[in-house]
Amino acid sequence: MTAPLRVREIAPGESLRPFIDLVWKVNARDPNWVPPLRISLKTLLDRNKHPFHRHADVAYFLAERGGEPVGRISAHVNHLYNEYHGEKTGFFGFFECVDDAEVAGALVETAAEWLRARGQERMRGPMNFSTNEEMGVLVDGFDTPPNIMMTHNPPYYDRLLTATGLAKRMDALAYWIGNPHPPKRLEEGVERLARRHGATIRPADLKRFRDEVSIVRDIYNAAWQRNWGFVPMTDAEFEFMAKELRPVVDPDLCLIAEVAGRPVGFAITIPDLNQALKHLPDGRLFPFGLFRLLWERRKITNLRVVTLGLIPGYQYQGLGAAFYLRTFQAGALKGYKTAEASWILEDNWEMRRALEKMGAYVYKTYRIYDKPLEAGNGSPKS
């Protein structure tokens, strides 16, 4: 006889260790899965440490069968998102589940009920916690490991989630660049285009780190304001992310575009630390993981273009292609052999074309789902 299923909320102040550990139970046998760094995940989930929690309400749920964890999910109301978009959209995230439709259905409905009780009219996800962090379910590209700060999951997740009534809302794409040496004609064309518009691209100045962070923050919030799912990052969130990234930032791979001395765009690229983190199977830095991480970091051959933005009025002047070109030229000089650009929304044709001119191609697809919520009713609206 199958043990009964129970979904319970992890109360504030209660240990999140079972919630965190479940990701190993579900994914540990997948040779392409890369364990998360426990200390980073704990900080992200901590209501007292991560600045996201200052403008959001968050709940964590754990599904148990016979006392054994078999699934998890978060539910959150991002008040900043709803104020910005004039919506009542609630989110779910951190979804992990064994291959069991009953478990997935109970998790999604528990999160939905929590969101309904807080007046939300739509449920969307997975977001961990927003488009500014990890998001989406991998639906294509399971045969290779994820890049740093990108998700990876079993192939059955799409089947489980769609069975709960969730439907595709948007796909985000990861592009692969297998050759860091673009055709000479492309290099010359991009350089001519940049000169025509009086644009210069310079590396970040880490001696002026706080000033550079402010420049990037202002461009980011202006550049992404029309993007689907965008929510402005608060100063505290941006400073937190900058602090997290600073140890791996190479100024030659973090670029700022200027026109007549005015910053109009940026691109941030970092080494793919997942190539080193895969050697820490338990996700712990201490007592010996840090030394292994530092050793393995020297062997990284891949880059990830984490984000690229251009303020309105400059998106269609070839600067996107110029950023990618300069990034890959600098990366090749430093010995990097490949790169991923991610994520790119499926309808962002300007960036997609810029990448495809470089010879890049889509090799992973991540899906965001949603469904309407009907107040006081467990079933979605028709």
mmCIF file with all atom_site columns, C-alpha atoms in Angstrom, residues 151-335:
data_model
loop_
_atom_site.group_PDB
_atom_site.id
_atom_site.type_symbol
_atom_site.label_atom_id
_atom_site.label_alt_id
_atom_site.label_comp_id
_atom_site.label_asym_id
_atom_site.label_entity_id
_atom_site.label_seq_id
_atom_site.pdbx_PDB_ins_code
_atom_site.Cartn_x
_atom_site.Cartn_y
_atom_site.Cartn_z
_atom_site.occupancy
_atom_site.B_iso_or_equiv
_atom_site.pdbx_formal_charge
_atom_site.auth_seq_id
_atom_site.auth_comp_id
_atom_site.auth_asym_id
_atom_site.auth_atom_id
_atom_site.pdbx_PDB_model_num
ATOM 1   C CA . THR A 1 151 ? 18.911 25.458 -14.435 1.00 0.00 ? 151 THR A CA 1
ATOM 2   C CA . HIS A 1 152 ? 18.970 21.741 -15.234 1.00 0.00 ? 152 HIS A CA 1
ATOM 3   C CA . ASN A 1 153 ? 16.262 19.183 -14.489 1.00 0.00 ? 153 ASN A CA 1
ATOM 4   C CA . PRO A 1 154 ? 14.945 15.755 -15.487 1.00 0.00 ? 154 PRO A CA 1
ATOM 5   C CA . PRO A 1 155 ? 13.142 15.578 -18.876 1.00 0.00 ? 155 PRO A CA 1
ATOM 6   C CA . TYR A 1 156 ? 9.825  14.633 -17.249 1.00 0.00 ? 156 TYR A CA 1
ATOM 7   C CA . TYR A 1 157 ? 9.289  18.045 -15.593 1.00 0.00 ? 157 TYR A CA 1
ATOM 8   C CA . ASP A 1 158 ? 7.504  19.486 -18.639 1.00 0.00 ? 158 ASP A CA 1
ATOM 9   C CA . ARG A 1 159 ? 5.082  16.547 -18.641 1.00 0.00 ? 159 ARG A CA 1
ATOM 10  C CA . LEU A 1 160 ? 4.372  16.860 -14.918 1.00 0.00 ? 160 LEU A CA 1
ATOM 11  C CA . LEU A 1 161 ? 3.770  20.611 -15.007 1.00 0.00 ? 161 LEU A CA 1
ATOM 12  C CA . THR A 1 162 ? 1.551  20.672 -18.076 1.00 0.00 ? 162 THR A CA 1
ATOM 13  C CA . ALA A 1 163 ? -0.568 17.930 -16.489 1.00 0.00 ? 163 ALA A CA 1
ATOM 14  C CA . THR A 1 164 ? -1.396 20.349 -13.654 1.00 0.00 ? 164 THR A CA 1
ATOM 15  C CA . GLY A 1 165 ? -2.984 22.850 -16.073 1.00 0.00 ? 165 GLY A CA 1
ATOM 16  C CA . LEU A 1 166 ? 0.067  25.048 -16.543 1.00 0.00 ? 166 LEU A CA 1
ATOM 17  C CA . ALA A 1 167 ? 0.738  26.081 -20.151 1.00 0.00 ? 167 ALA A CA 1
ATOM 18  C CA . LYS A 1 168 ? 3.721  27.581 -21.932 1.00 0.00 ? 168 LYS A CA 1
ATOM 19  C CA . ARG A 1 169 ? 3.945  31.354 -21.565 1.00 0.00 ? 169 ARG A CA 1
ATOM 20  C CA . MET A 1 170 ? 7.462  32.059 -22.859 1.00 0.00 ? 170 MET A CA 1
ATOM 21  C CA . ASP A 1 171 ? 10.623 30.217 -23.818 1.00 0.00 ? 171 ASP A CA 1
ATOM 22  C CA . ALA A 1 172 ? 14.121 31.468 -23.042 1.00 0.00 ? 172 ALA A CA 1
ATOM 23  C CA . LEU A 1 173 ? 17.015 30.246 -25.171 1.00 0.00 ? 173 LEU A CA 1
ATOM 24  C CA . ALA A 1 174 ? 20.670 29.459 -24.643 1.00 0.00 ? 174 ALA A CA 1
ATOM 25  C CA . TYR A 1 175 ? 22.987 29.936 -27.612 1.00 0.00 ? 175 TYR A CA 1
ATOM 26  C CA . TRP A 1 176 ? 26.223 28.005 -28.077 1.00 0.00 ? 176 TRP A CA 1
ATOM 27  C CA . ILE A 1 177 ? 29.304 29.512 -29.669 1.00 0.00 ? 177 ILE A CA 1
ATOM 28  C CA . GLY A 1 178 ? 31.707 26.716 -30.516 1.00 0.00 ? 178 GLY A CA 1
ATOM 29  C CA . ASN A 1 179 ? 34.188 28.835 -32.454 1.00 0.00 ? 179 ASN A CA 1
ATOM 30  C CA . PRO A 1 180 ? 35.540 31.983 -30.767 1.00 0.00 ? 180 PRO A CA 1
ATOM 31  C CA . HIS A 1 181 ? 37.047 33.192 -34.073 1.00 0.00 ? 181 HIS A CA 1
ATOM 32  C CA . PRO A 1 182 ? 34.333 34.822 -36.228 1.00 0.00 ? 182 PRO A CA 1
ATOM 33  C CA . PRO A 1 183 ? 34.797 35.413 -39.974 1.00 0.00 ? 183 PRO A CA 1
ATOM 34  C CA . LYS A 1 184 ? 37.058 38.348 -40.804 1.00 0.00 ? 184 LYS A CA 1
ATOM 35  C CA . ARG A 1 185 ? 34.347 40.013 -42.899 1.00 0.00 ? 185 ARG A CA 1
ATOM 36  C CA . LEU A 1 186 ? 32.054 40.010 -39.854 1.00 0.00 ? 186 LEU A CA 1
ATOM 37  C CA . GLU A 1 187 ? 34.729 41.601 -37.678 1.00 0.00 ? 187 GLU A CA 1
ATOM 38  C CA . GLU A 1 188 ? 35.274 44.354 -40.248 1.00 0.00 ? 188 GLU A CA 1
ATOM 39  C CA . GLY A 1 189 ? 31.552 44.955 -40.722 1.00 0.00 ? 189 GLY A CA 1
ATOM 40  C CA . VAL A 1 190 ? 30.877 45.275 -37.002 1.00 0.00 ? 190 VAL A CA 1
ATOM 41  C CA . GLU A 1 191 ? 33.824 47.627 -36.525 1.00 0.00 ? 191 GLU A CA 1
ATOM 42  C CA . ARG A 1 192 ? 32.576 49.862 -39.370 1.00 0.00 ? 192 ARG A CA 1
ATOM 43  C CA . LEU A 1 193 ? 29.090 49.944 -37.874 1.00 0.00 ? 193 LEU A CA 1
ATOM 44  C CA . ALA A 1 194 ? 30.387 50.944 -34.437 1.00 0.00 ? 194 ALA A CA 1
ATOM 45  C CA . ARG A 1 195 ? 32.521 53.724 -35.934 1.00 0.00 ? 195 ARG A CA 1
ATOM 46  C CA . ARG A 1 196 ? 29.583 55.009 -37.973 1.00 0.00 ? 196 ARG A CA 1
ATOM 47  C CA . HIS A 1 197 ? 27.616 55.621 -34.775 1.00 0.00 ? 197 HIS A CA 1
ATOM 48  C CA . GLY A 1 198 ? 30.590 57.029 -32.885 1.00 0.00 ? 198 GLY A CA 1
ATOM 49  C CA . ALA A 1 199 ? 30.534 54.184 -30.382 1.00 0.00 ? 199 ALA A CA 1
ATOM 50  C CA . THR A 1 200 ? 33.445 52.986 -28.316 1.00 0.00 ? 200 THR A CA 1
ATOM 51  C CA . ILE A 1 201 ? 33.517 49.848 -26.199 1.00 0.00 ? 201 ILE A CA 1
ATOM 52  C CA . ARG A 1 202 ? 35.770 49.787 -23.171 1.00 0.00 ? 202 ARG A CA 1
ATOM 53  C CA . PRO A 1 203 ? 36.522 47.263 -20.408 1.00 0.00 ? 203 PRO A CA 1
ATOM 54  C CA . ALA A 1 204 ? 35.167 47.886 -16.924 1.00 0.00 ? 204 ALA A CA 1
ATOM 55  C CA . ASP A 1 205 ? 37.416 49.768 -14.517 1.00 0.00 ? 205 ASP A CA 1
ATOM 56  C CA . LEU A 1 206 ? 37.492 47.738 -11.304 1.00 0.00 ? 206 LEU A CA 1
ATOM 57  C CA . LYS A 1 207 ? 39.288 50.581 -9.517  1.00 0.00 ? 207 LYS A CA 1
ATOM 58  C CA . ARG A 1 208 ? 36.009 52.458 -9.878  1.00 0.00 ? 208 ARG A CA 1
ATOM 59  C CA . PHE A 1 209 ? 33.892 49.396 -9.078  1.00 0.00 ? 209 PHE A CA 1
ATOM 60  C CA . ARG A 1 210 ? 30.975 51.141 -7.346  1.00 0.00 ? 210 ARG A CA 1
ATOM 61  C CA . ASP A 1 211 ? 30.741 53.786 -10.088 1.00 0.00 ? 211 ASP A CA 1
ATOM 62  C CA . GLU A 1 212 ? 30.777 51.096 -12.778 1.00 0.00 ? 212 GLU A CA 1
ATOM 63  C CA . VAL A 1 213 ? 28.075 49.146 -10.929 1.00 0.00 ? 213 VAL A CA 1
ATOM 64  C CA . SER A 1 214 ? 25.896 52.272 -10.876 1.00 0.00 ? 214 SER A CA 1
ATOM 65  C CA . ILE A 1 215 ? 26.377 52.732 -14.633 1.00 0.00 ? 215 ILE A CA 1
ATOM 66  C CA . VAL A 1 216 ? 25.440 49.119 -15.350 1.00 0.00 ? 216 VAL A CA 1
ATOM 67  C CA . ARG A 1 217 ? 22.409 49.279 -13.030 1.00 0.00 ? 217 ARG A CA 1
ATOM 68  C CA . ASP A 1 218 ? 21.031 52.384 -14.739 1.00 0.00 ? 218 ASP A CA 1
ATOM 69  C CA . ILE A 1 219 ? 21.526 50.904 -18.216 1.00 0.00 ? 219 ILE A CA 1
ATOM 70  C CA . TYR A 1 220 ? 20.030 47.580 -17.153 1.00 0.00 ? 220 TYR A CA 1
ATOM 71  C CA . ASN A 1 221 ? 16.848 49.074 -15.767 1.00 0.00 ? 221 ASN A CA 1
ATOM 72  C CA . ALA A 1 222 ? 16.443 51.296 -18.846 1.00 0.00 ? 222 ALA A CA 1
ATOM 73  C CA . ALA A 1 223 ? 17.389 48.646 -21.401 1.00 0.00 ? 223 ALA A CA 1
ATOM 74  C CA . TRP A 1 224 ? 15.211 45.836 -20.119 1.00 0.00 ? 224 TRP A CA 1
ATOM 75  C CA . GLN A 1 225 ? 12.091 47.827 -19.266 1.00 0.00 ? 225 GLN A CA 1
ATOM 76  C CA . ARG A 1 226 ? 10.253 46.632 -22.396 1.00 0.00 ? 226 ARG A CA 1
ATOM 77  C CA . ASN A 1 227 ? 11.276 42.991 -22.024 1.00 0.00 ? 227 ASN A CA 1
ATOM 78  C CA . TRP A 1 228 ? 8.685  40.401 -21.105 1.00 0.00 ? 228 TRP A CA 1
ATOM 79  C CA . GLY A 1 229 ? 8.704  39.567 -17.396 1.00 0.00 ? 229 GLY A CA 1
ATOM 80  C CA . PHE A 1 230 ? 11.061 42.405 -16.481 1.00 0.00 ? 230 PHE A CA 1
ATOM 81  C CA . VAL A 1 231 ? 11.044 43.867 -13.008 1.00 0.00 ? 231 VAL A CA 1
ATOM 82  C CA . PRO A 1 232 ? 13.526 46.616 -12.045 1.00 0.00 ? 232 PRO A CA 1
ATOM 83  C CA . MET A 1 233 ? 16.271 45.549 -9.686  1.00 0.00 ? 233 MET A CA 1
ATOM 84  C CA . THR A 1 234 ? 16.450 47.581 -6.502  1.00 0.00 ? 234 THR A CA 1
ATOM 85  C CA . ASP A 1 235 ? 19.746 49.190 -5.531  1.00 0.00 ? 235 ASP A CA 1
ATOM 86  C CA . ALA A 1 236 ? 20.138 46.587 -2.785  1.00 0.00 ? 236 ALA A CA 1
ATOM 87  C CA . GLU A 1 237 ? 19.561 43.687 -5.219  1.00 0.00 ? 237 GLU A CA 1
ATOM 88  C CA . PHE A 1 238 ? 22.004 45.076 -7.748  1.00 0.00 ? 238 PHE A CA 1
ATOM 89  C CA . GLU A 1 239 ? 24.685 45.683 -5.150  1.00 0.00 ? 239 GLU A CA 1
ATOM 90  C CA . PHE A 1 240 ? 24.147 42.180 -3.778  1.00 0.00 ? 240 PHE A CA 1
ATOM 91  C CA . MET A 1 241 ? 24.567 40.641 -7.239  1.00 0.00 ? 241 MET A CA 1
ATOM 92  C CA . ALA A 1 242 ? 27.635 42.766 -7.952  1.00 0.00 ? 242 ALA A CA 1
ATOM 93  C CA . LYS A 1 243 ? 29.214 41.609 -4.704  1.00 0.00 ? 243 LYS A CA 1
ATOM 94  C CA . GLU A 1 244 ? 28.484 37.970 -5.604  1.00 0.00 ? 244 GLU A CA 1
ATOM 95  C CA . LEU A 1 245 ? 29.994 38.334 -9.084  1.00 0.00 ? 245 LEU A CA 1
ATOM 96  C CA . ARG A 1 246 ? 33.019 40.464 -8.238  1.00 0.00 ? 246 ARG A CA 1
ATOM 97  C CA . PRO A 1 247 ? 35.337 37.526 -7.363  1.00 0.00 ? 247 PRO A CA 1
ATOM 98  C CA . VAL A 1 248 ? 34.891 36.104 -10.876 1.00 0.00 ? 248 VAL A CA 1
ATOM 99  C CA . VAL A 1 249 ? 34.733 39.352 -12.851 1.00 0.00 ? 249 VAL A CA 1
ATOM 100 C CA . ASP A 1 250 ? 37.422 39.865 -15.481 1.00 0.00 ? 250 ASP A CA 1
ATOM 101 C CA . PRO A 1 251 ? 37.352 43.545 -16.596 1.00 0.00 ? 251 PRO A CA 1
ATOM 102 C CA . ASP A 1 252 ? 38.281 42.548 -20.158 1.00 0.00 ? 252 ASP A CA 1
ATOM 103 C CA . LEU A 1 253 ? 35.094 40.485 -20.304 1.00 0.00 ? 253 LEU A CA 1
ATOM 104 C CA . CYS A 1 254 ? 32.811 43.105 -18.731 1.00 0.00 ? 254 CYS A CA 1
ATOM 105 C CA . LEU A 1 255 ? 32.310 45.815 -21.307 1.00 0.00 ? 255 LEU A CA 1
ATOM 106 C CA . ILE A 1 256 ? 30.642 49.227 -21.440 1.00 0.00 ? 256 ILE A CA 1
ATOM 107 C CA . ALA A 1 257 ? 29.670 51.039 -24.660 1.00 0.00 ? 257 ALA A CA 1
ATOM 108 C CA . GLU A 1 258 ? 29.780 54.821 -24.823 1.00 0.00 ? 258 GLU A CA 1
ATOM 109 C CA . VAL A 1 259 ? 28.648 57.332 -27.421 1.00 0.00 ? 259 VAL A CA 1
ATOM 110 C CA . ALA A 1 260 ? 30.059 60.849 -27.024 1.00 0.00 ? 260 ALA A CA 1
ATOM 111 C CA . GLY A 1 261 ? 31.100 59.884 -23.498 1.00 0.00 ? 261 GLY A CA 1
ATOM 112 C CA . ARG A 1 262 ? 27.608 58.713 -22.528 1.00 0.00 ? 262 ARG A CA 1
ATOM 113 C CA . PRO A 1 263 ? 27.226 55.074 -21.395 1.00 0.00 ? 263 PRO A CA 1
ATOM 114 C CA . VAL A 1 264 ? 24.613 53.412 -23.622 1.00 0.00 ? 264 VAL A CA 1
ATOM 115 C CA . GLY A 1 265 ? 25.186 49.678 -23.156 1.00 0.00 ? 265 GLY A CA 1
ATOM 116 C CA . PHE A 1 266 ? 27.003 46.938 -21.299 1.00 0.00 ? 266 PHE A CA 1
ATOM 117 C CA . ALA A 1 267 ? 27.793 43.229 -21.504 1.00 0.00 ? 267 ALA A CA 1
ATOM 118 C CA . ILE A 1 268 ? 28.847 41.022 -18.592 1.00 0.00 ? 268 ILE A CA 1
ATOM 119 C CA . THR A 1 269 ? 30.592 37.717 -19.252 1.00 0.00 ? 269 THR A CA 1
ATOM 120 C CA . ILE A 1 270 ? 32.004 35.366 -16.627 1.00 0.00 ? 270 ILE A CA 1
ATOM 121 C CA . PRO A 1 271 ? 33.855 32.044 -16.645 1.00 0.00 ? 271 PRO A CA 1
ATOM 122 C CA . ASP A 1 272 ? 31.556 29.041 -16.504 1.00 0.00 ? 272 ASP A CA 1
ATOM 123 C CA . LEU A 1 273 ? 32.211 28.078 -12.890 1.00 0.00 ? 273 LEU A CA 1
ATOM 124 C CA . ASN A 1 274 ? 30.026 25.004 -13.312 1.00 0.00 ? 274 ASN A CA 1
ATOM 125 C CA . GLN A 1 275 ? 33.031 23.377 -14.966 1.00 0.00 ? 275 GLN A CA 1
ATOM 126 C CA . ALA A 1 276 ? 34.670 23.584 -11.534 1.00 0.00 ? 276 ALA A CA 1
ATOM 127 C CA . LEU A 1 277 ? 31.587 23.147 -9.329  1.00 0.00 ? 277 LEU A CA 1
ATOM 128 C CA . LYS A 1 278 ? 30.825 19.727 -10.837 1.00 0.00 ? 278 LYS A CA 1
ATOM 129 C CA . HIS A 1 279 ? 33.830 18.484 -8.851  1.00 0.00 ? 279 HIS A CA 1
ATOM 130 C CA . LEU A 1 280 ? 32.046 19.389 -5.573  1.00 0.00 ? 280 LEU A CA 1
ATOM 131 C CA . PRO A 1 281 ? 29.331 16.689 -5.551  1.00 0.00 ? 281 PRO A CA 1
ATOM 132 C CA . ASP A 1 282 ? 27.962 17.697 -2.134  1.00 0.00 ? 282 ASP A CA 1
ATOM 133 C CA . GLY A 1 283 ? 27.910 21.434 -2.956  1.00 0.00 ? 283 GLY A CA 1
ATOM 134 C CA . ARG A 1 284 ? 29.979 22.341 0.101   1.00 0.00 ? 284 ARG A CA 1
ATOM 135 C CA . LEU A 1 285 ? 32.951 24.709 0.113   1.00 0.00 ? 285 LEU A CA 1
ATOM 136 C CA . PHE A 1 286 ? 34.199 23.695 3.540   1.00 0.00 ? 286 PHE A CA 1
ATOM 137 C CA . PRO A 1 287 ? 36.322 22.158 4.802   1.00 0.00 ? 287 PRO A CA 1
ATOM 138 C CA . PHE A 1 288 ? 38.055 21.135 1.546   1.00 0.00 ? 288 PHE A CA 1
ATOM 139 C CA . GLY A 1 289 ? 35.729 22.167 -1.280  1.00 0.00 ? 289 GLY A CA 1
ATOM 140 C CA . LEU A 1 290 ? 37.187 25.655 -1.602  1.00 0.00 ? 290 LEU A CA 1
ATOM 141 C CA . PHE A 1 291 ? 40.644 24.317 -2.427  1.00 0.00 ? 291 PHE A CA 1
ATOM 142 C CA . ARG A 1 292 ? 39.182 21.935 -5.016  1.00 0.00 ? 292 ARG A CA 1
ATOM 143 C CA . LEU A 1 293 ? 37.157 24.767 -6.540  1.00 0.00 ? 293 LEU A CA 1
ATOM 144 C CA . LEU A 1 294 ? 40.206 27.032 -6.837  1.00 0.00 ? 294 LEU A CA 1
ATOM 145 C CA . TRP A 1 295 ? 42.214 24.223 -8.421  1.00 0.00 ? 295 TRP A CA 1
ATOM 146 C CA . GLU A 1 296 ? 39.527 23.260 -10.920 1.00 0.00 ? 296 GLU A CA 1
ATOM 147 C CA . ARG A 1 297 ? 38.807 26.892 -11.786 1.00 0.00 ? 297 ARG A CA 1
ATOM 148 C CA . ARG A 1 298 ? 42.180 27.071 -13.531 1.00 0.00 ? 298 ARG A CA 1
ATOM 149 C CA . LYS A 1 299 ? 40.925 24.517 -16.067 1.00 0.00 ? 299 LYS A CA 1
ATOM 150 C CA . ILE A 1 300 ? 37.792 26.400 -17.172 1.00 0.00 ? 300 ILE A CA 1
ATOM 151 C CA . THR A 1 301 ? 37.555 26.698 -20.965 1.00 0.00 ? 301 THR A CA 1
ATOM 152 C CA . ASN A 1 302 ? 34.013 28.045 -21.352 1.00 0.00 ? 302 ASN A CA 1
ATOM 153 C CA . LEU A 1 303 ? 32.402 31.458 -20.838 1.00 0.00 ? 303 LEU A CA 1
ATOM 154 C CA . ARG A 1 304 ? 28.841 32.558 -20.223 1.00 0.00 ? 304 ARG A CA 1
ATOM 155 C CA . VAL A 1 305 ? 27.515 35.918 -21.436 1.00 0.00 ? 305 VAL A CA 1
ATOM 156 C CA . VAL A 1 306 ? 25.278 36.590 -18.440 1.00 0.00 ? 306 VAL A CA 1
ATOM 157 C CA . THR A 1 307 ? 23.586 39.784 -19.540 1.00 0.00 ? 307 THR A CA 1
ATOM 158 C CA . LEU A 1 308 ? 23.736 42.428 -22.251 1.00 0.00 ? 308 LEU A CA 1
ATOM 159 C CA . GLY A 1 309 ? 21.723 45.611 -22.437 1.00 0.00 ? 309 GLY A CA 1
ATOM 160 C CA . LEU A 1 310 ? 21.389 48.714 -24.606 1.00 0.00 ? 310 LEU A CA 1
ATOM 161 C CA . ILE A 1 311 ? 19.326 51.747 -23.680 1.00 0.00 ? 311 ILE A CA 1
ATOM 162 C CA . PRO A 1 312 ? 16.339 52.631 -25.911 1.00 0.00 ? 312 PRO A CA 1
ATOM 163 C CA . GLY A 1 313 ? 17.441 54.149 -29.194 1.00 0.00 ? 313 GLY A CA 1
ATOM 164 C CA . TYR A 1 314 ? 20.612 52.092 -29.472 1.00 0.00 ? 314 TYR A CA 1
ATOM 165 C CA . GLN A 1 315 ? 19.274 48.535 -29.784 1.00 0.00 ? 315 GLN A CA 1
ATOM 166 C CA . TYR A 1 316 ? 19.290 48.542 -33.575 1.00 0.00 ? 316 TYR A CA 1
ATOM 167 C CA . GLN A 1 317 ? 22.691 50.047 -34.321 1.00 0.00 ? 317 GLN A CA 1
ATOM 168 C CA . GLY A 1 318 ? 24.774 46.891 -34.350 1.00 0.00 ? 318 GLY A CA 1
ATOM 169 C CA . LEU A 1 319 ? 26.119 47.346 -30.838 1.00 0.00 ? 319 LEU A CA 1
ATOM 170 C CA . GLY A 1 320 ? 24.774 43.965 -29.735 1.00 0.00 ? 320 GLY A CA 1
ATOM 171 C CA . ALA A 1 321 ? 26.863 42.224 -32.381 1.00 0.00 ? 321 ALA A CA 1
ATOM 172 C CA . ALA A 1 322 ? 29.826 44.445 -31.474 1.00 0.00 ? 322 ALA A CA 1
ATOM 173 C CA . PHE A 1 323 ? 29.575 43.397 -27.818 1.00 0.00 ? 323 PHE A CA 1
ATOM 174 C CA . TYR A 1 324 ? 29.501 39.707 -28.706 1.00 0.00 ? 324 TYR A CA 1
ATOM 175 C CA . LEU A 1 325 ? 32.400 40.144 -31.108 1.00 0.00 ? 325 LEU A CA 1
ATOM 176 C CA . ARG A 1 326 ? 34.591 41.994 -28.586 1.00 0.00 ? 326 ARG A CA 1
ATOM 177 C CA . THR A 1 327 ? 33.719 39.492 -25.866 1.00 0.00 ? 327 THR A CA 1
ATOM 178 C CA . PHE A 1 328 ? 34.714 36.481 -27.909 1.00 0.00 ? 328 PHE A CA 1
ATOM 179 C CA . GLN A 1 329 ? 37.881 38.168 -29.185 1.00 0.00 ? 329 GLN A CA 1
ATOM 180 C CA . ALA A 1 330 ? 38.941 38.916 -25.587 1.00 0.00 ? 330 ALA A CA 1
ATOM 181 C CA . GLY A 1 331 ? 37.955 35.423 -24.445 1.00 0.00 ? 331 GLY A CA 1
ATOM 182 C CA . ALA A 1 332 ? 39.969 33.749 -27.195 1.00 0.00 ? 332 ALA A CA 1
ATOM 183 C CA . LEU A 1 333 ? 43.057 35.733 -26.203 1.00 0.00 ? 333 LEU A CA 1
ATOM 184 C CA . LYS A 1 334 ? 42.658 34.419 -22.641 1.00 0.00 ? 334 LYS A CA 1
ATOM 185 C CA . GLY A 1 335 ? 42.416 30.817 -23.772 1.00 0.00 ? 335 GLY A CA 1
#
